[in-house]
Short mmCIF file of C-alpha atoms in Angstrom, two decimals:
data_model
loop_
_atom_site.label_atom_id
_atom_site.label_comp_id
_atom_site.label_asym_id
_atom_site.label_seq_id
_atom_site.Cartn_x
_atom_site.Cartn_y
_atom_site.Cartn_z
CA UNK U 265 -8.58 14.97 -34.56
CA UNK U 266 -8.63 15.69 -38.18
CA UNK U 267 -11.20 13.99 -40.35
CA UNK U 268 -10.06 12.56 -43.71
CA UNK U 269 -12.51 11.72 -45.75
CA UNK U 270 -16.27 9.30 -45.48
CA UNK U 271 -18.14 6.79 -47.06
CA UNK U 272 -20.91 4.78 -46.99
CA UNK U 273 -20.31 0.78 -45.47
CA UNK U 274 -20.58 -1.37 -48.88
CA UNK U 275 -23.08 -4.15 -48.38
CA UNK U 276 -20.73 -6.94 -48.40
CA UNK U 277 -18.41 -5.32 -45.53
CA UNK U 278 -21.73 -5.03 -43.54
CA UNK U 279 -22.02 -8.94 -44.49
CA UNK U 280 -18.66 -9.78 -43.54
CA UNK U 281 -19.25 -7.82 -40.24
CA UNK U 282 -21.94 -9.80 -39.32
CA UNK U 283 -19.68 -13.34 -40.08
CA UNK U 284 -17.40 -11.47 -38.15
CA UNK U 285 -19.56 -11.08 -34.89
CA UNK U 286 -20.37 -14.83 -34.99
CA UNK U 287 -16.67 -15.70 -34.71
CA UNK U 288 -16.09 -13.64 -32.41
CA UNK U 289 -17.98 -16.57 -30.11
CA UNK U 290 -15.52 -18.27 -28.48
CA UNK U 291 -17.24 -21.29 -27.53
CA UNK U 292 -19.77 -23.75 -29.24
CA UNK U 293 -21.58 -26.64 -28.07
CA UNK U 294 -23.59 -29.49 -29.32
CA UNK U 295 -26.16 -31.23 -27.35
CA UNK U 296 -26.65 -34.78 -29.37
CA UNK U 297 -29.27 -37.79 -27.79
CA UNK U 298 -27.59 -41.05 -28.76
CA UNK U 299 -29.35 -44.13 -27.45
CA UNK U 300 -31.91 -42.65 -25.48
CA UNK U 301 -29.22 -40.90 -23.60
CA UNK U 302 -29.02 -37.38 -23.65
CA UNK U 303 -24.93 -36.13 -23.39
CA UNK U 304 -23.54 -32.54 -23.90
CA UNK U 305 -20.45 -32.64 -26.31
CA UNK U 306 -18.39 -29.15 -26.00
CA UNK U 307 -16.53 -28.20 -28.91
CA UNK U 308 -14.21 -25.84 -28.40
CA UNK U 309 -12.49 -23.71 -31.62
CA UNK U 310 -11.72 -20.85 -29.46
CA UNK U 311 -8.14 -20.65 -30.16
CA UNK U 312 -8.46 -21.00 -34.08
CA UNK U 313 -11.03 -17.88 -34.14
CA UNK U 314 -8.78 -16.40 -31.91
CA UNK U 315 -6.12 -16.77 -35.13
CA UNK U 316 -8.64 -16.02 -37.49
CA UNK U 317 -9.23 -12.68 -35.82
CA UNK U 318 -5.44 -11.79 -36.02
CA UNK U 319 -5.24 -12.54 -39.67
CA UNK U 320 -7.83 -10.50 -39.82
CA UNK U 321 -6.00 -7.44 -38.60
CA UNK U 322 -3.13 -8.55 -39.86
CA UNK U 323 -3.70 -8.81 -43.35
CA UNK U 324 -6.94 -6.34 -42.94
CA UNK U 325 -8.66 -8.48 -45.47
CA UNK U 326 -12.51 -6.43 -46.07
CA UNK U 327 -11.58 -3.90 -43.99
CA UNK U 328 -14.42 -0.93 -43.96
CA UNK U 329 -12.16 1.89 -41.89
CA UNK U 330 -8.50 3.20 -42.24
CA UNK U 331 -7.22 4.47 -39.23
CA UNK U 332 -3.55 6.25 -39.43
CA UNK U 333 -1.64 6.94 -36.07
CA UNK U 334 0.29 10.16 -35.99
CA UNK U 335 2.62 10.41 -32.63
CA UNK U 336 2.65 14.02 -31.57
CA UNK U 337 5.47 16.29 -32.82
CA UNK U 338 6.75 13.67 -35.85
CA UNK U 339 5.75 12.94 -39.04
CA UNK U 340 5.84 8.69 -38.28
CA UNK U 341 2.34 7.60 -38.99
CA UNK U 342 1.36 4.31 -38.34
CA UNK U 343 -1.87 2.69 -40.66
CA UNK U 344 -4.26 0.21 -39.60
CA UNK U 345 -6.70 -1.27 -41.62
CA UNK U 346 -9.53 -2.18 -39.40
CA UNK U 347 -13.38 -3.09 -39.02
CA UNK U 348 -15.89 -0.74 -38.12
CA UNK U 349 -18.03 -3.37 -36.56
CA UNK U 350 -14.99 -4.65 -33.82
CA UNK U 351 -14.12 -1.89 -32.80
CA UNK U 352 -17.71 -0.36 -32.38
CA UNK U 353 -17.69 -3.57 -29.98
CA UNK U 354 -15.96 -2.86 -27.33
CA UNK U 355 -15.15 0.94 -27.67
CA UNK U 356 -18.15 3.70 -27.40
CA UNK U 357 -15.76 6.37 -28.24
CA UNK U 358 -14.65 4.79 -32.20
CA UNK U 359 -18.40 3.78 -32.29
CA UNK U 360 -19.49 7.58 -32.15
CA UNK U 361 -16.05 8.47 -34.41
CA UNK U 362 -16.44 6.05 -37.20
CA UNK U 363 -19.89 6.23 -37.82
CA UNK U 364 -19.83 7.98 -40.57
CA UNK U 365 -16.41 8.54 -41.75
CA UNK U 366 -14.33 5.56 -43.03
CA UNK U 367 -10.90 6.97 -42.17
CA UNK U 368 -9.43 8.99 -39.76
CA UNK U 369 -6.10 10.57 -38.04
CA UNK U 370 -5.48 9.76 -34.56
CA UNK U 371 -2.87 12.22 -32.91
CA UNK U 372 -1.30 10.19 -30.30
CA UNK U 373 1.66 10.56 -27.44
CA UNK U 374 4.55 9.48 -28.85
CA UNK U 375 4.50 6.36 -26.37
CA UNK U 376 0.66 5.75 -26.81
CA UNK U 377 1.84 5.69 -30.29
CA UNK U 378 4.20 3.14 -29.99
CA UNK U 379 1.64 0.38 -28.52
CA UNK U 380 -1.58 1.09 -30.50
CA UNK U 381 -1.14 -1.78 -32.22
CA UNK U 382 -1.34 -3.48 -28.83
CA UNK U 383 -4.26 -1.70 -28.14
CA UNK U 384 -6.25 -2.57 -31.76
CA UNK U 385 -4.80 -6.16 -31.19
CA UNK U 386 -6.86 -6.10 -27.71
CA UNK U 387 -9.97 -5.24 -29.67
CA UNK U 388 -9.71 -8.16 -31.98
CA UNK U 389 -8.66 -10.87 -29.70
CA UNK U 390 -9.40 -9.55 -26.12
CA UNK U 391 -5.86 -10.19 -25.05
CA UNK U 392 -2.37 -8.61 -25.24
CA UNK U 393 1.27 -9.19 -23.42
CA UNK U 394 1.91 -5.78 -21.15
CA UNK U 395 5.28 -4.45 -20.09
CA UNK U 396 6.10 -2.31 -17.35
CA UNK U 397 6.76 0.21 -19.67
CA UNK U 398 3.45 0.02 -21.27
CA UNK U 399 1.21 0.39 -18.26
CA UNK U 400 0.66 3.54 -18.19
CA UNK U 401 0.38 3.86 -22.10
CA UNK U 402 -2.26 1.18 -22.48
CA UNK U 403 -4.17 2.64 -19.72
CA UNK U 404 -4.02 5.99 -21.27
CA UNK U 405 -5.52 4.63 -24.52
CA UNK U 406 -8.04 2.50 -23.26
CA UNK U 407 -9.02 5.40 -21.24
CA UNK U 408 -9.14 8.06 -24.04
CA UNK U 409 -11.35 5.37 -25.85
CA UNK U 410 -13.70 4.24 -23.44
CA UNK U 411 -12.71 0.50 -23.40
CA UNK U 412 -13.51 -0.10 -19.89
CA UNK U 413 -12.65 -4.20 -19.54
CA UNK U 414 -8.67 -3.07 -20.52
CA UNK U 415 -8.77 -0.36 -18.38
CA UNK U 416 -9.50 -2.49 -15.63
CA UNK U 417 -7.08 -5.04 -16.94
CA UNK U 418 -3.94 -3.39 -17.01
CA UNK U 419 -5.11 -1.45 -13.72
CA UNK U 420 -5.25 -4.83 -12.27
CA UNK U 421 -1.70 -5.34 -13.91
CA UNK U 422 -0.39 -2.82 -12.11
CA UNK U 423 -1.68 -3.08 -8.84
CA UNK U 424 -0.20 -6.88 -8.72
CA UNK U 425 2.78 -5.72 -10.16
CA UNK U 426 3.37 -3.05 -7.01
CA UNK U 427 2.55 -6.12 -4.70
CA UNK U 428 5.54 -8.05 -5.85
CA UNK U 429 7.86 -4.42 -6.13
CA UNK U 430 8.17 -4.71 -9.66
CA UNK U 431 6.20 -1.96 -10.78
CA UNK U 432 7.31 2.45 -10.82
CA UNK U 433 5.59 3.38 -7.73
CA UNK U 434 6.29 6.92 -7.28
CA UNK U 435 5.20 6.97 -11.55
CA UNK U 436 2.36 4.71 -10.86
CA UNK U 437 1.14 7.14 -8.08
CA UNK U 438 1.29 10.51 -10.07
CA UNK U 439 -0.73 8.97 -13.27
CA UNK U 440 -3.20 7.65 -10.75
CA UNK U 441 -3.63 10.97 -9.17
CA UNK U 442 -3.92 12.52 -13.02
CA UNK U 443 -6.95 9.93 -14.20
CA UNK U 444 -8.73 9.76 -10.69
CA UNK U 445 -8.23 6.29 -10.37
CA UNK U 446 -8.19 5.96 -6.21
CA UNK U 447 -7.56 1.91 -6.00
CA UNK U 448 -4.49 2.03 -7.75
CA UNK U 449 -3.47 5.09 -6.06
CA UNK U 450 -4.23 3.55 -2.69
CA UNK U 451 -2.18 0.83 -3.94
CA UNK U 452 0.82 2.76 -4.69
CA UNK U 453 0.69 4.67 -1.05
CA UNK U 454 0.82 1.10 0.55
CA UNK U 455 3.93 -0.17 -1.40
CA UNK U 456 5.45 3.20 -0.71
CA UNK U 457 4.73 3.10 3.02
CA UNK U 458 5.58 -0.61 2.87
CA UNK U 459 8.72 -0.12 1.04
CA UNK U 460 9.93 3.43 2.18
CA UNK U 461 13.79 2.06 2.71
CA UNK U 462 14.14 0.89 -0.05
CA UNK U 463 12.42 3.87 -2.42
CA UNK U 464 14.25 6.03 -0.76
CA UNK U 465 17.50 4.90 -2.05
CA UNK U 466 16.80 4.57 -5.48
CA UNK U 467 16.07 6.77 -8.13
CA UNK U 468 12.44 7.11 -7.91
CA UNK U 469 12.80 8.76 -4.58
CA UNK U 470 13.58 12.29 -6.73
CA UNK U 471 10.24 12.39 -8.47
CA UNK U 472 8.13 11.88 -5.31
CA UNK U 473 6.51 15.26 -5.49
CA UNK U 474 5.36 17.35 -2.56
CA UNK U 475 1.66 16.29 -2.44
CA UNK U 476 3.18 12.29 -2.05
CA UNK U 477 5.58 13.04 0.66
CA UNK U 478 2.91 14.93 2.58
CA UNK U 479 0.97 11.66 2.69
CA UNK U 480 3.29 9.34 3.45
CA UNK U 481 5.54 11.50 6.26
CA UNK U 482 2.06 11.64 9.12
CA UNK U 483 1.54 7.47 8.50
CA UNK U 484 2.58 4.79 11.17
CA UNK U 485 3.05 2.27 9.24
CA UNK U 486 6.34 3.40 7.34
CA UNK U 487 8.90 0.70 7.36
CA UNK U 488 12.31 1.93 7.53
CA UNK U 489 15.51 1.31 9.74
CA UNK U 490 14.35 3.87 12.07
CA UNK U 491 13.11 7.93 12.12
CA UNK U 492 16.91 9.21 11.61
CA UNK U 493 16.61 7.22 8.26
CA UNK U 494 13.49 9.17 7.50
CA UNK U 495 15.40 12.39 8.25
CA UNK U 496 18.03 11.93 6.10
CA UNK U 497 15.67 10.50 3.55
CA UNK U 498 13.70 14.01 3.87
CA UNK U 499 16.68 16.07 3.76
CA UNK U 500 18.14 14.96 0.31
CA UNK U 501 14.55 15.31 -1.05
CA UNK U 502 14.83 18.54 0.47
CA UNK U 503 18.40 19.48 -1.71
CA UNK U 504 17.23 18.29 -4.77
CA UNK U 505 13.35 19.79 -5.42
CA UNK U 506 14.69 22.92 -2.72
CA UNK U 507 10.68 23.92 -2.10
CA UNK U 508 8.77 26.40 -0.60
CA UNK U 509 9.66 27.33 2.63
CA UNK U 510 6.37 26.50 4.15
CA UNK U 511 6.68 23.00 2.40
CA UNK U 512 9.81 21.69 4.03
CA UNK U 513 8.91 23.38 7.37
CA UNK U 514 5.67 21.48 7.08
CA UNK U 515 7.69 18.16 6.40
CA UNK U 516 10.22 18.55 8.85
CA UNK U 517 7.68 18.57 11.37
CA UNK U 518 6.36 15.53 10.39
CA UNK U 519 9.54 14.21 11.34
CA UNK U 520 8.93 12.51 14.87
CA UNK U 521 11.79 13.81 16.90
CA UNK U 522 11.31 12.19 20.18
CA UNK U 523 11.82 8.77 18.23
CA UNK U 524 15.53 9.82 17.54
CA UNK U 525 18.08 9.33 20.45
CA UNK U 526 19.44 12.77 22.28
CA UNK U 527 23.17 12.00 20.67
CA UNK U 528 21.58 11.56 17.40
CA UNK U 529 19.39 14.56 17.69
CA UNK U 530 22.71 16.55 18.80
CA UNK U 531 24.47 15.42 15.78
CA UNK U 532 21.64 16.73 13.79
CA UNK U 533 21.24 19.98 14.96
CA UNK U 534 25.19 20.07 14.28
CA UNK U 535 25.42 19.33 11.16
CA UNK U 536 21.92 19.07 9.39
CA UNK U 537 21.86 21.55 6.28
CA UNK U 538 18.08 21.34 6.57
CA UNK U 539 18.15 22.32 10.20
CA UNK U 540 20.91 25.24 9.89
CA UNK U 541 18.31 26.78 7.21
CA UNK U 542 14.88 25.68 8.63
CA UNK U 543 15.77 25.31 12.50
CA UNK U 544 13.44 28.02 13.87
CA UNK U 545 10.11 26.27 12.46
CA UNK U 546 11.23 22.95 14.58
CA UNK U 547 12.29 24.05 17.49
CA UNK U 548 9.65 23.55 19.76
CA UNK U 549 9.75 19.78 18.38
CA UNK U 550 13.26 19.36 18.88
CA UNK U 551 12.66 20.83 23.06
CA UNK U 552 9.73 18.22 23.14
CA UNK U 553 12.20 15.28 22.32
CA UNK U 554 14.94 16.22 24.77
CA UNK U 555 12.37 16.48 27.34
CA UNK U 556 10.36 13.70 26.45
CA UNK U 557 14.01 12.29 26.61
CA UNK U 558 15.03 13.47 29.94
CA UNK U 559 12.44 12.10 32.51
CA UNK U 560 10.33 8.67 32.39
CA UNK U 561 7.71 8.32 30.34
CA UNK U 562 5.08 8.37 33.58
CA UNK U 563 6.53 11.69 35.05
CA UNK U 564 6.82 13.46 31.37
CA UNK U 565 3.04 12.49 31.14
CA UNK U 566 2.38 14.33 34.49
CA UNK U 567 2.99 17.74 32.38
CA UNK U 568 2.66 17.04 29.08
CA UNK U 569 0.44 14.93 26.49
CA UNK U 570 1.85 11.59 24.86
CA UNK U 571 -1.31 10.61 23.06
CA UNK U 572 0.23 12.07 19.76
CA UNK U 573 1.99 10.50 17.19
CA UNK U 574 4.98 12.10 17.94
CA UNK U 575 5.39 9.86 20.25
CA UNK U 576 4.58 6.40 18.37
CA UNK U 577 6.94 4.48 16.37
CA UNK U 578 6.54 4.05 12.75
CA UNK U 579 7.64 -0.43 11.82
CA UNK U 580 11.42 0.05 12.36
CA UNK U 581 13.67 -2.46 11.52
CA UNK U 582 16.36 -1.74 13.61
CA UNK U 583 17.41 -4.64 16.71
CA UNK U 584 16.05 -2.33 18.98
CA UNK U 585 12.38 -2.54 17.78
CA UNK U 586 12.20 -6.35 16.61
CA UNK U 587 14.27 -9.32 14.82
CA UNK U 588 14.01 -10.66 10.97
CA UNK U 589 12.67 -14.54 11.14
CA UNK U 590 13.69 -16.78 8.01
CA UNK U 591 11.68 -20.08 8.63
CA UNK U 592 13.00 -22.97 6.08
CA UNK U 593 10.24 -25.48 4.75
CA UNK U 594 7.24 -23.87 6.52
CA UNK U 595 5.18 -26.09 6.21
CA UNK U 596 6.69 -28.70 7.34
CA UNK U 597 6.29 -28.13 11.31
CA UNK U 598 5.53 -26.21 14.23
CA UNK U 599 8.67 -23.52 15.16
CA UNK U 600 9.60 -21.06 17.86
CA UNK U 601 12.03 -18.18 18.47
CA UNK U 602 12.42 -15.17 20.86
CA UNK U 603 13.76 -12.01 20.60
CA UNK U 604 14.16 -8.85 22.54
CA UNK U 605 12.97 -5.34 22.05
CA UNK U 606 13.44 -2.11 23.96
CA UNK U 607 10.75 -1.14 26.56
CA UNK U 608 10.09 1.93 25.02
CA UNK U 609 11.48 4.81 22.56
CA UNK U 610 12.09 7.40 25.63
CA UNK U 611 16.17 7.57 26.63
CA UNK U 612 14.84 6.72 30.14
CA UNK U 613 14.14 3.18 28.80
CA UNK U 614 16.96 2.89 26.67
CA UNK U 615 18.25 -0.08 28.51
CA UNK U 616 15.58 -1.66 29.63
CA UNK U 617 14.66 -5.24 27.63
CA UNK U 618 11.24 -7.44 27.02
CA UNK U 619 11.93 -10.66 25.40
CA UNK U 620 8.95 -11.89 23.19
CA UNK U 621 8.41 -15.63 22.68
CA UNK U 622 6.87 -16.50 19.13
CA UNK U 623 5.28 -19.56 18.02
CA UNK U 624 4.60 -20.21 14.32
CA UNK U 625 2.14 -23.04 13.46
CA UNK U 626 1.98 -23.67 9.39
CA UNK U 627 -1.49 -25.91 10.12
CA UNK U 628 -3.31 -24.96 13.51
CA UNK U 629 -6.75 -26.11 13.19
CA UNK U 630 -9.99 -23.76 15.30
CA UNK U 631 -11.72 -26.02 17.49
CA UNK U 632 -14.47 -26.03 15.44
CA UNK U 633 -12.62 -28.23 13.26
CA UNK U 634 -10.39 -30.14 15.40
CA UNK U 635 -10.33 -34.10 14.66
CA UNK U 636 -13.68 -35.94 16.32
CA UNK U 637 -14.45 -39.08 16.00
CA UNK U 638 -17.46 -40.06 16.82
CA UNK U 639 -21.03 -37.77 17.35
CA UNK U 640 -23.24 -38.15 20.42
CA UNK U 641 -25.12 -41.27 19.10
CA UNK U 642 -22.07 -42.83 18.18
CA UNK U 643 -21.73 -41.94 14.88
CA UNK U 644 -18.29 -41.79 12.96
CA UNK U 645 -17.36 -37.87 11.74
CA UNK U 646 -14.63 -37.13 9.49
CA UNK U 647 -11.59 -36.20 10.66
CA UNK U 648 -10.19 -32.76 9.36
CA UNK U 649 -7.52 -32.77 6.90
CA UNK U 650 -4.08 -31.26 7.91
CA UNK U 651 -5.06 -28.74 4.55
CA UNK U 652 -8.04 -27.99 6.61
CA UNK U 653 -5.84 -25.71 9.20
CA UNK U 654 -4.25 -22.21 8.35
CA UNK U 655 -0.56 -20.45 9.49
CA UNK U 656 -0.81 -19.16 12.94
CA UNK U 657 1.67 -17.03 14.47
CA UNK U 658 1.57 -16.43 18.05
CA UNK U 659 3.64 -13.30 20.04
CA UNK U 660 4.05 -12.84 23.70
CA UNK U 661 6.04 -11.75 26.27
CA UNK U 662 8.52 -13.75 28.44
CA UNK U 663 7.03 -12.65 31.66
CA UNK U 664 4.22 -9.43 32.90
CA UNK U 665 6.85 -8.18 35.41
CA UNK U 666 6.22 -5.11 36.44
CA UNK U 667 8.62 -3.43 33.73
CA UNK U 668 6.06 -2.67 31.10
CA UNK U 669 4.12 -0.71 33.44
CA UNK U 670 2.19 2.25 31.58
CA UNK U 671 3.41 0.57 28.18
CA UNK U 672 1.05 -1.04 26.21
CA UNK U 673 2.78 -2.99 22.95
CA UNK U 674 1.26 -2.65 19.20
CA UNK U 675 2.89 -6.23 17.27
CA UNK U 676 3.95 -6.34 13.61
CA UNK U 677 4.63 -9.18 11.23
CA UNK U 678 6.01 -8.16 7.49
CA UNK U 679 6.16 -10.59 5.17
CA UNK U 680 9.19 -10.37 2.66
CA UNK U 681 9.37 -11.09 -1.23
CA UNK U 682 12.38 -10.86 -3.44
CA UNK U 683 11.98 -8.86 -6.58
CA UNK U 684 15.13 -7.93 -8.75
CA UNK U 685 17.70 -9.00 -5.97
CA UNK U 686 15.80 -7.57 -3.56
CA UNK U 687 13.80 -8.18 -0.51
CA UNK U 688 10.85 -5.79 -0.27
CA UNK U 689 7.54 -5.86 2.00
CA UNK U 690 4.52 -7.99 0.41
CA UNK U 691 2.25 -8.27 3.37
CA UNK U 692 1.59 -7.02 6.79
CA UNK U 693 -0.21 -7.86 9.85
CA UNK U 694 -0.76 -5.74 13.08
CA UNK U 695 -1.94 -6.60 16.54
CA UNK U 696 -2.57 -5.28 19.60
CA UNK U 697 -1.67 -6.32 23.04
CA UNK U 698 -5.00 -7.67 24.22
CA UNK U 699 -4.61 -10.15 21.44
CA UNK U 700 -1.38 -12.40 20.78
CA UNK U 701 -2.19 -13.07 16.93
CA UNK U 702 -3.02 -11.96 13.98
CA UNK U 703 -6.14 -13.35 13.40
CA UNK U 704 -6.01 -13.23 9.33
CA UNK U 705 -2.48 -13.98 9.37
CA UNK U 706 -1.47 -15.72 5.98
CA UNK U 707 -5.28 -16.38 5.67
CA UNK U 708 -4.83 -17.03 2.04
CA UNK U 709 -0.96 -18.25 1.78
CA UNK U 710 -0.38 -21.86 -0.02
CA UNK U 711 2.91 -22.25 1.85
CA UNK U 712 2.80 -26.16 0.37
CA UNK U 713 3.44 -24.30 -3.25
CA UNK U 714 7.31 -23.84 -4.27
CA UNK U 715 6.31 -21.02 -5.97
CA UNK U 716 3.86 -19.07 -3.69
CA UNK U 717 4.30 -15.98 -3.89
CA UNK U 718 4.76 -15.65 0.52
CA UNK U 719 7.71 -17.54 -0.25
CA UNK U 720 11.43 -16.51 -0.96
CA UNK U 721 13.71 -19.94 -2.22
CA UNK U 722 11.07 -22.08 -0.37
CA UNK U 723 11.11 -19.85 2.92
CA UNK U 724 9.14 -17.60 4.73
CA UNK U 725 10.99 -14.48 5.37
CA UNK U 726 9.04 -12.57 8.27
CA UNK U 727 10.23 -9.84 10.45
CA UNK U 728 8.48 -9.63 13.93
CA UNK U 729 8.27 -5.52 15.06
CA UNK U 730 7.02 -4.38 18.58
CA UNK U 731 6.41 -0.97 18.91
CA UNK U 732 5.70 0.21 22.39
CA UNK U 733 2.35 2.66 22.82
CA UNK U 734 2.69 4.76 25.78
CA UNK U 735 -1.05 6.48 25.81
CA UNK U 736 -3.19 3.44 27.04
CA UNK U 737 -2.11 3.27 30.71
CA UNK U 738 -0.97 7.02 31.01
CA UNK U 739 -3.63 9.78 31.27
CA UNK U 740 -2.83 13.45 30.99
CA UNK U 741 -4.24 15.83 34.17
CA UNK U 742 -7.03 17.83 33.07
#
């Protein structure tokens, strides 16, 4: 940062300042006692000092500061006439700069460049209009300047934005990493894992870098049509950053092979490029999964362990693991549906079915605030109002034949939104066998709204995922 020149604050810019700081209340109000009464009369002139404030900048009409923009590696400069006092407000960092200098150069990324005028606009008015592209800019600058309400602001901005699939996630991910910020990081990882399908055919799916895939390969909760979609996902990664050696040995083992049927697996080892170069350092994982394969699940467990991960699904959306559920209107009524799902992942089980009976309830009401009518002594309660009750969603099985023995069964509900044509993962809810709902299920949905945002064309798009858990009946011999 180069300094220009300084000078002293004249008297009447100091003035003017302090005028300034007054406007810069956004609310009055007049307490008045007419006729013994005493009424509060709010008068509200927030939106003309809200102008006010832009002509200000605009025009940069007793402006005490000259602040010229330089984007690195041009010669553009950009000039803004500004007030010491505003932006001493909200940013520590042009306090300490402009305190006794009354113009200065700024050397700026070309893109930070591009929306400073955003950024001073923000420190007038508190408010600006964000685009995608801008995020990471804005964030940038209120960072470098210490303006802590916008960097929470357009963090914010981007977190929602990932919830509705709008937003760069793989992008999003590697700035977050850069600044530190862990929510928004966190964020990005559950889109990702939420929304590995469809990231992995796009574009963004070639800047995932090697510390984000060896994240989101070990997690459970990847949806995607099933492992051999993860495979072939990994291996065209693989081809275009070509790694380390002892990075894509480390992901293809993260690869769960026993998840991926024996003629699939054959086909692989065929005619996988990957495997051909990398085959030795999964061997022993390919030998597990034909095994594993081979016998039942209870005999394989005589001999070997299935408590790892190896050996539990990830949310696949193939027919074999669930069924997608479009309910119309939802909250009009109570509905139902069934579905099947395979027993379990081993080949042993391959044809063996459990049909699952689900009940969806857009209103169920707890007991504790199910209609009563009248108390002990007679007295008259309220009766709830249909508002009162939340969406339930109920999952079971058909029968408790003897089947499932040794299986235990882990239930999934997504929750689809549509974002740019398509339909990506908002929400999801997981539950266990011992219960048959999701206790916070749609906890906080309006489903009466048009517009909610659990809603696709005034439906709820769900899709219902079992994944079978071998480990909680099944003990390994010590």
């Amino acid at each position: 940062m180069r300094r220009l020149g300084s000078a002293k604050p004249r008297p009447w810019a100091c003035f003017w300042a302090m005028l300034t700081l007054v406007g810069m209340v956004t609310r009055a109000a007049q307490k008045a006692d007419v006729g013994g009464e005493s009424a509060g009369t709010s008068i509200n002139h927030s939106q003309m000092l809200l102008q006010r404030l832009q002509e200000l900048l605009r025009q940069g009409n007793a402006s005490d500061v000259v602040l010229r923009v330089q984007a690195v590696g041009t010669d553009e400069v950009r000039v803004f006439h500004a007030h010491r006092l505003l932006l001493g407000l909200h940013s520590e960092q042009f306090r300490e700069l402009l305190s006794n200098q009354s113009e200065v150069v700024l050397q700026e990324p070309r893109d930070c460049a591009a929306v400073f005028d955003k950024f001073i606009r923000y420190l007038y008015c508190g408010e600006l209009t964000v685009l995608l592209a801008q995020a990471i800019p804005l964030h940038q600058l209120a960072t470098k300047y210490r303006v802590a309400s916008l960097q929470r602001g357009v963090a914010d901005y981007m977190r929602a934005h990932l919830a509705g699939g709008a937003g760069p996630a793989v992008g999003w991910y590697h700035y977050a990493v850069s600044t530190g910020d862990e929510a928004l990081r966190q964020s990005c990882l559950q889109f990702l894992a939420w929304n590995l399908s469809a990231v992995a055919g796009s574009a963004e799916w070639g800047a995932v870098s090697p510390e984000l895939l060896a994240r989101l390969l070990p997690r459970s909760d990847l949806v995607l049509q099933d492992e051999l979609e993860l495979f072939q996902a990994l291996e065209a990664w693989l081809g275009r950053a070509r790694p380390p050696p002892a990075v894509a040995e480390r992901a293809l083992r993260a690869i769960r092979y026993p998840m991926i049927p024996p003629a699939q697996l054959f086909q692989l080892q065929a005619r996988s490029a990957a495997l051909a170069r990398h085959g030795p350092a999964v061997a022993d994982l390919l030998l597990q999964a034909y095994q594993f394969h081979a016998a039942s699940p209870l005999h394989y467990a005589k001999f070997f362990d299935v408590n790892g991960s190896a050996f539990l699904p990830r949310n696949y959306l193939a027919p074999a693991w669930g069924a997608p559920w479009v309910i119309n209107n939802p909250a009009r009524d109570d509905r139902s549906t069934s579905f099947q799902t395979q027993l379990g992942p081993s080949g042993h089980d391959s044809g063996r079915r459990v049909t699952w009976n689900v009940l969806f309830s857009p209103r169920w009401l707890p007991v504790s605030l199910r209609p009563v009518y009248a108390d002990a002594a007679g007295t008259a309660l309220p009766l709830a109002r249909p508002e009162d009750g939340r969406p339930r969603l109920v999952v079971t099985p058909a029968s408790s034949g003897g089947d499932a023995a040794g299986v235990s069964f882990q239930k999934t509900v997504l929750v689809g939104a549509r974002q740019h044509g398509r339909l990506l993962v908002r929400h999801a809810y997981s539950f266990h066998q011992s219960s048959e709902e999701a206790g916070d299920f749609l906890a906080h949905a309006d489903l009466q709204r048009r517009n909610s945002e659990y809603l696709v064309e005034n439906a709820l798009h769900l899709h219902l995922i079992v994944k079978p858990v071998y480990h909680t009946l099944i003990r390994t011999p010590k």
